[in-house]
Short mmCIF file of C-alpha atoms in Angstrom, two decimals:
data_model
loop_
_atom_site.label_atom_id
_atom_site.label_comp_id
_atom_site.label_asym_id
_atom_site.label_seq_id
_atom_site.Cartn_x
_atom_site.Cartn_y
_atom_site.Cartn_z
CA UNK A 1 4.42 -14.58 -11.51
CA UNK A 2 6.30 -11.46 -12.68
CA UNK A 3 2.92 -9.39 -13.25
CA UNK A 4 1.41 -10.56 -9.37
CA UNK A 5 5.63 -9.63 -7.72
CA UNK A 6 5.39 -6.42 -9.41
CA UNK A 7 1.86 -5.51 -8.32
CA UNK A 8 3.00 -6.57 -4.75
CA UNK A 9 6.11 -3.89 -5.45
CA UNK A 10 3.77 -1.40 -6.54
CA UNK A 11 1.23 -1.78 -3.47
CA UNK A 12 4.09 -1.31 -0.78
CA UNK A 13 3.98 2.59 -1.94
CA UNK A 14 1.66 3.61 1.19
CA UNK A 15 4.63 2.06 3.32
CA UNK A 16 7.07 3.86 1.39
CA UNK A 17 9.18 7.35 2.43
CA UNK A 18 8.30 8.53 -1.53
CA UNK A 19 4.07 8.60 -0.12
CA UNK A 20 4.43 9.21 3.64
CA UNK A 21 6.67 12.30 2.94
CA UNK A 22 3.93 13.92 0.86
CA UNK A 23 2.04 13.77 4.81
CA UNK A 24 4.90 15.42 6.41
CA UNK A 25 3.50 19.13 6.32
CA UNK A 26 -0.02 17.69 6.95
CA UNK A 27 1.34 15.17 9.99
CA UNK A 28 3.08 18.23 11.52
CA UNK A 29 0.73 20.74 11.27
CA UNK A 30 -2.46 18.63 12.45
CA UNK A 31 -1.18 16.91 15.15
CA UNK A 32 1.19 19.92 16.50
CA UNK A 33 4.62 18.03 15.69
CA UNK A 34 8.17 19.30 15.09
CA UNK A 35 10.61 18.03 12.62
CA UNK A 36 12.58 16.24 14.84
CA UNK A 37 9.31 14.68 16.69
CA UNK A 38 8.21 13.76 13.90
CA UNK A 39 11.48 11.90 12.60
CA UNK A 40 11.59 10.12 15.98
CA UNK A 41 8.39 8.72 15.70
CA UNK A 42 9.34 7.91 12.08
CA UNK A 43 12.29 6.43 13.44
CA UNK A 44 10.65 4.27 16.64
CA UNK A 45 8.16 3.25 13.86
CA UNK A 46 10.42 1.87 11.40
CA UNK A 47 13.07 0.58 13.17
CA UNK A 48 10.68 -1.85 15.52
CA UNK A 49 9.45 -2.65 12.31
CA UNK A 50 12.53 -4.22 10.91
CA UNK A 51 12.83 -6.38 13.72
CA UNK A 52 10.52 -8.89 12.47
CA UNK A 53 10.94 -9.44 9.24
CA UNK A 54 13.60 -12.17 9.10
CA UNK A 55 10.29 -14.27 10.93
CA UNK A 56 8.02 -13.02 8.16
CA UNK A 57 11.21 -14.74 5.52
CA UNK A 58 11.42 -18.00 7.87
CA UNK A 59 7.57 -17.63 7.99
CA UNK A 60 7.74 -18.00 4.17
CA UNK A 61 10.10 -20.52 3.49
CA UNK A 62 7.43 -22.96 5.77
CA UNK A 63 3.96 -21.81 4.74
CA UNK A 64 4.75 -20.39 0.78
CA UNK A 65 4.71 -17.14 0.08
CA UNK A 66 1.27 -17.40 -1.57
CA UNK A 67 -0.42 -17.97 2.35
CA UNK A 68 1.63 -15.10 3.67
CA UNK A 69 1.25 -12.53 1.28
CA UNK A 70 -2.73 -12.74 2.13
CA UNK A 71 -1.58 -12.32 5.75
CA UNK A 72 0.26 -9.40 4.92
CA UNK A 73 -1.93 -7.81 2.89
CA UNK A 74 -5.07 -7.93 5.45
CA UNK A 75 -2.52 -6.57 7.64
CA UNK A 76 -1.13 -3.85 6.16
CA UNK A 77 -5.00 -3.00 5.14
CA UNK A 78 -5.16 -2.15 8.19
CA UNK A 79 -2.04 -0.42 9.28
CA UNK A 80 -3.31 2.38 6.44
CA UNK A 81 -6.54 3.21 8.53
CA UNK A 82 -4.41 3.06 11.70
CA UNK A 83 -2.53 5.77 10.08
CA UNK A 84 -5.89 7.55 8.84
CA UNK A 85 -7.10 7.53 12.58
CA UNK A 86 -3.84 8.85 14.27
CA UNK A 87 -4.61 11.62 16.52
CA UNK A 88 -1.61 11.83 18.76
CA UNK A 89 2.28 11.30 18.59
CA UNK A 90 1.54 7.61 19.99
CA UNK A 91 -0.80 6.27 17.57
CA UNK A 92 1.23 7.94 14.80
CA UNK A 93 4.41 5.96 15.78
CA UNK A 94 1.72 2.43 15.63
CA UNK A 95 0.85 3.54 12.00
CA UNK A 96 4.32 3.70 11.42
CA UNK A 97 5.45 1.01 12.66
CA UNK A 98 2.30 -1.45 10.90
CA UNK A 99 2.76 0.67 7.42
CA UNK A 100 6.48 0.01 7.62
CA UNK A 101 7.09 -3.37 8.99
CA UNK A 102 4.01 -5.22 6.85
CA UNK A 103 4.53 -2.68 3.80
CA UNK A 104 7.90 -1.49 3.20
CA UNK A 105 8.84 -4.47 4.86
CA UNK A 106 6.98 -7.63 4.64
CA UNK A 107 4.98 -7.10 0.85
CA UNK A 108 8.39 -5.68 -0.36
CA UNK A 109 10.28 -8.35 0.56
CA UNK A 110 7.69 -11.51 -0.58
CA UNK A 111 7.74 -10.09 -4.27
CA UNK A 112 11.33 -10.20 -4.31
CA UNK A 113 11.15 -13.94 -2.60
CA UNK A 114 8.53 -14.77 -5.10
CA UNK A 115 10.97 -13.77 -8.15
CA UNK A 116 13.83 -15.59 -6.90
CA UNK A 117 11.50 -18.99 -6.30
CA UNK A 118 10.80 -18.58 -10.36
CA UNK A 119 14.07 -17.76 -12.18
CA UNK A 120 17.61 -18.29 -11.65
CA UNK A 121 19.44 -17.42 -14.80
CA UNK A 122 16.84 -13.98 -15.66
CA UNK A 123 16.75 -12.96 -12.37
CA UNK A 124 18.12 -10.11 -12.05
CA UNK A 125 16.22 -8.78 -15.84
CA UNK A 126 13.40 -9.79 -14.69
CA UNK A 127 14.26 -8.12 -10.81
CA UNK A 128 15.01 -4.79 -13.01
CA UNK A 129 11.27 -5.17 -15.03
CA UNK A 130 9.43 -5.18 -11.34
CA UNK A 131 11.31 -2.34 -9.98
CA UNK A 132 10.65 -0.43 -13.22
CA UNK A 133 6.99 -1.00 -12.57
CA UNK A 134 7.49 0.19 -9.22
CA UNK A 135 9.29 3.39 -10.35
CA UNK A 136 6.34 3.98 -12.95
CA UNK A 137 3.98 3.97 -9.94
CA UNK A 138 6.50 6.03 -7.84
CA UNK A 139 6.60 8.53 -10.58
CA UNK A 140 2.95 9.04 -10.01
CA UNK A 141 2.28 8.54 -6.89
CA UNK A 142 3.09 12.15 -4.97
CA UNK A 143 1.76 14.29 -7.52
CA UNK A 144 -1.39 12.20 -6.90
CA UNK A 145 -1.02 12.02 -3.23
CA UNK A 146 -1.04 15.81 -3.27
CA UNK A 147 -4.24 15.96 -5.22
CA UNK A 148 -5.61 13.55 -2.79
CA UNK A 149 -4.99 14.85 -0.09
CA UNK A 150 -6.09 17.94 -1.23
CA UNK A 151 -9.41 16.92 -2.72
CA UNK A 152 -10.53 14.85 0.39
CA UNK A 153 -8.33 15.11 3.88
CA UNK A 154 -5.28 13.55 4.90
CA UNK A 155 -6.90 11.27 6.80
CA UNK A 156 -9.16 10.41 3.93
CA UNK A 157 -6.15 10.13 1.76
CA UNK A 158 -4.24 6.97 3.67
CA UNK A 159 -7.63 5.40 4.48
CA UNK A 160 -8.12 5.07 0.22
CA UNK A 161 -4.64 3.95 -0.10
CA UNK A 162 -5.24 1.45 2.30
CA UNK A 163 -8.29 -0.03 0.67
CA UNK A 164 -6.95 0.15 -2.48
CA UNK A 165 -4.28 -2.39 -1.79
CA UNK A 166 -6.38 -4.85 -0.74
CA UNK A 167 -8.97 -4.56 -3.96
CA UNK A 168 -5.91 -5.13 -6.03
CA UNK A 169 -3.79 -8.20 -4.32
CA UNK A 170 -6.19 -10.46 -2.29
CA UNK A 171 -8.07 -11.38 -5.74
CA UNK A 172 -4.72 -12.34 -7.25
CA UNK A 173 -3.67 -14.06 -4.12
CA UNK A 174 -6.41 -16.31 -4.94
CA UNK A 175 -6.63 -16.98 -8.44
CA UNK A 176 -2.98 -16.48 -10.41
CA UNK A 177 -0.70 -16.92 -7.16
CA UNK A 178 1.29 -20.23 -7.36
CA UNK A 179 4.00 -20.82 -4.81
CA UNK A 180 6.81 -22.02 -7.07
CA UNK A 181 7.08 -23.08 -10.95
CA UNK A 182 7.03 -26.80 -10.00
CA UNK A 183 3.68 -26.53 -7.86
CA UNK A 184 2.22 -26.48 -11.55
CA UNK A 185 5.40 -28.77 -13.40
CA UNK A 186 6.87 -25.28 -15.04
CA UNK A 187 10.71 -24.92 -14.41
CA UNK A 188 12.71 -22.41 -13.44
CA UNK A 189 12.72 -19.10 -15.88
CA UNK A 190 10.07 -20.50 -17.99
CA UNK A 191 12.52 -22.68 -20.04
CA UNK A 192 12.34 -25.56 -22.24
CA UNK A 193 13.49 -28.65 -19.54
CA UNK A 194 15.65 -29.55 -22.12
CA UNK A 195 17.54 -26.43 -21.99
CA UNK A 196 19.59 -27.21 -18.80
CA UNK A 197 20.63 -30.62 -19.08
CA UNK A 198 20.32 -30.19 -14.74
CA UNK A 199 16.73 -29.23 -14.81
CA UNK A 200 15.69 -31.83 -17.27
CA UNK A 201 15.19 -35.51 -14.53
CA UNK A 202 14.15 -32.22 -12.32
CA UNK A 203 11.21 -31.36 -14.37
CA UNK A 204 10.02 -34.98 -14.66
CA UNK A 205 9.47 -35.43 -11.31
CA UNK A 206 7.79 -31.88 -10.66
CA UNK A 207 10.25 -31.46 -7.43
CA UNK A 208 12.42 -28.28 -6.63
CA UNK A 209 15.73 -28.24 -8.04
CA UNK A 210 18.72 -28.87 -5.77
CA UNK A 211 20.44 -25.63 -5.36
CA UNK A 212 24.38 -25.54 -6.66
CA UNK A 213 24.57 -23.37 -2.98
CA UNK A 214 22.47 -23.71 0.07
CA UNK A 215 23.77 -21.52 2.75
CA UNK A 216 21.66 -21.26 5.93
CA UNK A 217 21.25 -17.58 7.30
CA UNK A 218 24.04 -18.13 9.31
CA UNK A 219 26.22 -18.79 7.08
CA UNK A 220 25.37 -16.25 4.73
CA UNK A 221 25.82 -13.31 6.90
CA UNK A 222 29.25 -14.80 8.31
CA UNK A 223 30.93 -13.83 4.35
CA UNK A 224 32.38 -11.23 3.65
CA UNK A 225 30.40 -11.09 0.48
CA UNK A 226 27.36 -10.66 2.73
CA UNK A 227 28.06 -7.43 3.69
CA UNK A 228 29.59 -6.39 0.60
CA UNK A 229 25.95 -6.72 -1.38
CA UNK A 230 24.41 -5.72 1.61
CA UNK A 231 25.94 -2.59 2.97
CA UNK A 232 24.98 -0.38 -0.50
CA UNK A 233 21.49 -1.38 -0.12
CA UNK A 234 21.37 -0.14 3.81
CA UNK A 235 23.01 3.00 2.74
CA UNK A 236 20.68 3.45 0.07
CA UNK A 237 17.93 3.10 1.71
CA UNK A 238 19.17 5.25 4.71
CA UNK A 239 20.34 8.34 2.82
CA UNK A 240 16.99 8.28 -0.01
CA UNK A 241 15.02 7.82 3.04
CA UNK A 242 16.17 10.69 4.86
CA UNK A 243 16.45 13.25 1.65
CA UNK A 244 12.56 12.45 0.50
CA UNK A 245 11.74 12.39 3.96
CA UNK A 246 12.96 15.91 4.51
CA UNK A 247 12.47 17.31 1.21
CA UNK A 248 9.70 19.80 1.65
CA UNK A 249 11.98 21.36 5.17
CA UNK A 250 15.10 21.33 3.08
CA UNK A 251 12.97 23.15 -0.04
CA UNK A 252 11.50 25.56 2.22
CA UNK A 253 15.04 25.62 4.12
CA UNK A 254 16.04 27.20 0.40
CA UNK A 255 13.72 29.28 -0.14
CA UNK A 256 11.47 27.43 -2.73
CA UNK A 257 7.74 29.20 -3.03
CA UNK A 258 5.27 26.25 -3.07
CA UNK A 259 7.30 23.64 -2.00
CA UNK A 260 4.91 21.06 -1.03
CA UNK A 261 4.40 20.52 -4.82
CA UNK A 262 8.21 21.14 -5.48
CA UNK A 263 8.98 18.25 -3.09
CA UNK A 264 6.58 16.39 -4.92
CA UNK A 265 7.91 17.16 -8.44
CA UNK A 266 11.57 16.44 -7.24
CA UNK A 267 10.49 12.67 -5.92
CA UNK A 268 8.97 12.09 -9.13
CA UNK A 269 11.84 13.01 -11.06
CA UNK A 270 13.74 10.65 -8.69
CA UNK A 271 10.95 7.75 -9.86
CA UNK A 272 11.47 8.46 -13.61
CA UNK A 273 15.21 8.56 -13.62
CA UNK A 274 14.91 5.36 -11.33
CA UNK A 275 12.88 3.76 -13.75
CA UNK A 276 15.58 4.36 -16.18
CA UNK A 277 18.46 3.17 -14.29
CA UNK A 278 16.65 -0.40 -14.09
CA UNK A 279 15.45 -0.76 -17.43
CA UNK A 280 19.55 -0.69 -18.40
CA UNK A 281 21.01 -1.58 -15.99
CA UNK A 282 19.17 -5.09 -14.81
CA UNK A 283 20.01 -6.74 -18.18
CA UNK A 284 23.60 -5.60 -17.45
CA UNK A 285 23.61 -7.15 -14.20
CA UNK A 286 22.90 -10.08 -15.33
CA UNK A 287 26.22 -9.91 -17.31
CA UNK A 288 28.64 -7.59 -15.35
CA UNK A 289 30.01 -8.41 -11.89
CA UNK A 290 28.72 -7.07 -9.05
CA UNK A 291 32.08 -5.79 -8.06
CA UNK A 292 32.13 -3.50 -10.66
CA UNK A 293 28.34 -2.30 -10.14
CA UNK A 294 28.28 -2.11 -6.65
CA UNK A 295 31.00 0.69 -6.53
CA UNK A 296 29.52 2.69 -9.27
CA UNK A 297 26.25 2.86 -7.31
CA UNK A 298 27.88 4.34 -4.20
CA UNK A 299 29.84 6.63 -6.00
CA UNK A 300 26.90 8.08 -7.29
CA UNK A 301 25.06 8.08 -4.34
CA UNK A 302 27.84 10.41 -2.80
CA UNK A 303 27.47 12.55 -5.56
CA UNK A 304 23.84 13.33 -5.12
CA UNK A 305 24.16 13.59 -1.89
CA UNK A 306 27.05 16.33 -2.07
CA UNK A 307 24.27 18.12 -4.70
CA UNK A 308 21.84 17.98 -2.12
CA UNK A 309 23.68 19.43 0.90
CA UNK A 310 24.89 22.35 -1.43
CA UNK A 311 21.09 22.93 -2.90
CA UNK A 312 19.64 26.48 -3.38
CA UNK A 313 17.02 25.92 -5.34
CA UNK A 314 14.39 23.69 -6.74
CA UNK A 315 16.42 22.91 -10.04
CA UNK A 316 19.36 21.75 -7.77
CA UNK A 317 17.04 19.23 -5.60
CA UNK A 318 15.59 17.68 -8.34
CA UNK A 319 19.29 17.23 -9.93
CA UNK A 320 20.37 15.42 -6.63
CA UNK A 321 17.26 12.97 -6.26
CA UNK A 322 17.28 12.43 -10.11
CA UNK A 323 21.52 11.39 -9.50
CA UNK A 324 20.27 9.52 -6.80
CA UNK A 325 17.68 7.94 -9.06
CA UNK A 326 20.46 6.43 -11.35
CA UNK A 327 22.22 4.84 -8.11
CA UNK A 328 19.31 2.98 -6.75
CA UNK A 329 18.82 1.70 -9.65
CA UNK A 330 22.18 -0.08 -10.34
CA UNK A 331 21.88 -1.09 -6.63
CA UNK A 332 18.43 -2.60 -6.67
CA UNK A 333 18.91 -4.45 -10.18
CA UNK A 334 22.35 -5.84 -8.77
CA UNK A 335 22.11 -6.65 -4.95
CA UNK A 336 18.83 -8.69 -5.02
CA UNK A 337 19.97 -11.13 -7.86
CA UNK A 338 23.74 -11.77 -6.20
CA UNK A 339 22.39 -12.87 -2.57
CA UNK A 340 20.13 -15.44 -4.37
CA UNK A 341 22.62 -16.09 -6.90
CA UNK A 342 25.43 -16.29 -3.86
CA UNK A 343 23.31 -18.17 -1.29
CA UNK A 344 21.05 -20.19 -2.85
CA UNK A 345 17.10 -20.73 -3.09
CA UNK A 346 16.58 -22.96 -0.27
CA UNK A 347 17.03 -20.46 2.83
CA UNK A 348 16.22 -17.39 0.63
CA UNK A 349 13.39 -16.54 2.18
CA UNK A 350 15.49 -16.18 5.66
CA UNK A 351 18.11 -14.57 3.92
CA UNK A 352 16.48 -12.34 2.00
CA UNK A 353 14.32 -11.53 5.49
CA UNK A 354 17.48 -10.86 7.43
CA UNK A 355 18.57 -8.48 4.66
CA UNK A 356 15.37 -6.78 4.62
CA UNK A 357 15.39 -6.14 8.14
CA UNK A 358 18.87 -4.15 7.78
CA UNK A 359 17.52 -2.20 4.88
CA UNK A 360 14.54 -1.46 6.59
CA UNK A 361 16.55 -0.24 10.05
CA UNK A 362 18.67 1.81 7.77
CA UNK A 363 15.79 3.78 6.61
CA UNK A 364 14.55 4.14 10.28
CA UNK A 365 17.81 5.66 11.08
CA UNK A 366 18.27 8.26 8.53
CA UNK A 367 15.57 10.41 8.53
CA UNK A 368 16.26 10.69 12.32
CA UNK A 369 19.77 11.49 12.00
CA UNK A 370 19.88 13.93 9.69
CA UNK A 371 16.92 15.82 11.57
CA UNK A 372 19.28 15.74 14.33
CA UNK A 373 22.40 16.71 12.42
CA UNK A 374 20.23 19.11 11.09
CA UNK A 375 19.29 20.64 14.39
CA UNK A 376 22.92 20.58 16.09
CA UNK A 377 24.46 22.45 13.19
CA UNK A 378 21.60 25.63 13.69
CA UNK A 379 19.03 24.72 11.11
CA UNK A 380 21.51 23.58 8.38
CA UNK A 381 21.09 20.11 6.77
CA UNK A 382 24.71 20.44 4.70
CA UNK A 383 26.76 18.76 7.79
CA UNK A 384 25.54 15.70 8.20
CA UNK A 385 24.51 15.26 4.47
CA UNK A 386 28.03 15.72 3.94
CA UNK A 387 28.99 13.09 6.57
CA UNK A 388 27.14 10.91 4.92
CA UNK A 389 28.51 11.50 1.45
CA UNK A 390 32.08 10.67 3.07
CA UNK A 391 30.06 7.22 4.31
CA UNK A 392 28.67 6.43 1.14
CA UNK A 393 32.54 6.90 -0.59
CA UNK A 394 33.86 4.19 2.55
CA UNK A 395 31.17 1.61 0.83
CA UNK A 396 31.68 1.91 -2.43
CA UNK A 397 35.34 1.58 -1.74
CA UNK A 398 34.56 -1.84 0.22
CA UNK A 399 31.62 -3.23 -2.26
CA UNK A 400 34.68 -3.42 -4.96
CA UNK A 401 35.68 -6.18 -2.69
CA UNK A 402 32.45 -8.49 -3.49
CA UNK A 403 33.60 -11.88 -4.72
CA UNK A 404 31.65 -15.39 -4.40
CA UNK A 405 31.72 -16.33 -1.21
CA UNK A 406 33.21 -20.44 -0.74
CA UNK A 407 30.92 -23.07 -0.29
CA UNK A 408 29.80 -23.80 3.11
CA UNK A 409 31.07 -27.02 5.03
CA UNK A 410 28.18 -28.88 6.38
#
């Protein structure tokens, strides 16, 4: 299933800030919007959208994620050409809200769901192989949104996007798609039964495996470890949201001649470097505590933010998203694996829902914000980039915190 969860990864990209901020220029100057209208319907758009996604995990955990990825996909088919057909602020803010909630959101969130459901001890390796897949793509993707957009229309552009996801998934979805390993009497992580000595009587009788933990959603986000694993993620996703979101206004903010392209080139050096960062350090976090990780990520994340706010040129943008690269990275390959590892499989789909839906308001949030921070300092995006560089030092300082939480009393 690793091929069919990374192919879902790779299709979210028409949800994703990394696409929908090569638009921004085109958004703004065909439908007569401002940066900071813009952001809000960005913001509307996103943040309704992370509302539902803990339903979309419970939704999971009942019908298999094999039924509600088709559901998704059909859906966010069609939350593309919404986008395509926007002609007004209103209709925009739909598109937004469809692309991010069954995109971002939803097909994001099953591939990761799907993953855990098939390996326990390899997760987080094979977690790091999917998002490196996904950074590939990412690497690509604005350079050839650009062309696309200018070969046919903008419109044109999302409508082909749109399409495209559904030519490659739905076939999948009903040919190599299998719920879990013992639907088809594999095991978990493709290993000989005989390997775990727990797995073995499992195996036999082609039934799940008891999980060692099975904490309900409640539960889960009652830890402190929770939040811990949690908070790096929504900060992630908040700030990286809000710098590729903004990065063609704070290029031509600094001067940068064609910076439609140079926002484009500086988002796929953040793919590459992000690609990186997975590749080494999944297989680490496997092996190295989360503890130690989690920190490092946010510390970085600071940094690149503090290059970013300080920026004067294209070579100094591309610096911060490629620093910012190597954080997500460590984050994404670490954060994923603990909550299943912490939590358990049997309420993952909830959990990793409810998780989702933070990440998912975070990125609402920040693109919003820092337009506003933006416009309350006169024009300058250094003041509330800074702000949140102080934020992202707070996190890192409470993710070194992140122990396994105690088993829950029934």
């Amino acid at each position: 299933m690793l091929p069919v969860a990374t192919l879902m990864t790779i299709c979210t990209l028409p949800g994703q800030t990394v696409v929908v901020s090569q638009f921004n220029t085109a958004f703004r100057t065909d439908l007569g919007l401002t940066k900071q209208s813009l952001s809000l319907a960005y913001l509307i758009g996103t943040l309704t959208a992370s509302l539902p996604l803990t339903y979309v995990g419970k939704v999971s955990d009942n019908l298999g994620p094999r039924v509600t990825t088709a559901i998704v996909v059909a859906g966010f088919t069609l939350a593309c050409l919404t986008v395509a057909s926007a002609h007004n602020i209103a209709a925009l803010t739909l598109g937004f809200f469809m692309i991010r909630f069954l995109g971002q959101g939803a097909l994001g969130m099953l591939g990761s769901h799907l993953l855990a459901l098939w390996f326990e001890r390899r997760l987080a390796t094979v977690e790091s192989i999917k998002h490196a897949g996904m950074s590939l793509a990412g690497a690509a993707s604005p350079l050839v949104v650009v062309w696309l957009i200018s070969a046919t229309t903008w419109r044109s552009a999302y409508a082909i996007l749109g399409i495209t996801v559904a030519v490659l998934i739905l076939p999948l979805v009903a040919t190599l798609f299998r719920n879990r390993p013992e639907d088809i009497g594999q095991h978990l992580d493709n290993e000989p039964p005989e390997y775990h000595d727990r797995w073995h009587d499992i195996h036999e009788a082609k039934v799940a495996p008891e999980a060692q933990v099975a904490f309900t959603l409640k539960q889960a986000r009652s830890t402190l470890a929770f939040w811990c694993v949690s908070l790096p993620g929504i900060l992630s996703g908040l700030v990286g949201t809000a710098m590729l979101f903004h990065i063609q206004p704070i290029l031509e903010g600094a001067g940068v001649e064609g910076f439609v392209r140079a926002g484009a080139l500086s988002a796929t050096w953040w793919s590459i470097v992000l690609f990186i960062s997975i590749v080494v350090s999944g297989p680490i976090a496997d092996r190295v505590h989360p503890g130690i990780l989690l920190p490092i990520s946010g510390l970085l994340t600071a940094l690149s933010i503090v290059i970013m706010a300080l920026a004067q040129s294209e070579i100094a943008v591309i610096a911060s998203m490629a620093v910012f690269g190597a954080a997500q990275g460590i984050a994404i390959s670490t954060s994923g694996p603990t909550i299943a590892r912490y939590f358990g499989r049997k309420h993952h789909g909830s959990i990793r829902g409810f998780m989702t839906t933070l990440m998912v308001a975070g990125t609402a949030l920040g693109p919003y914000l820092i337009a506003i921070g933006e416009q309350l300092s006169g024009g300058s995006f250094r003041p509330p980039l800074l702000a949140a560089a102080a934020v992202a030092v707070l996190i890192a300082a409470l993710s070194a915190k992140t122990t396994t939480p105690p088993t829950p009393q029934e």
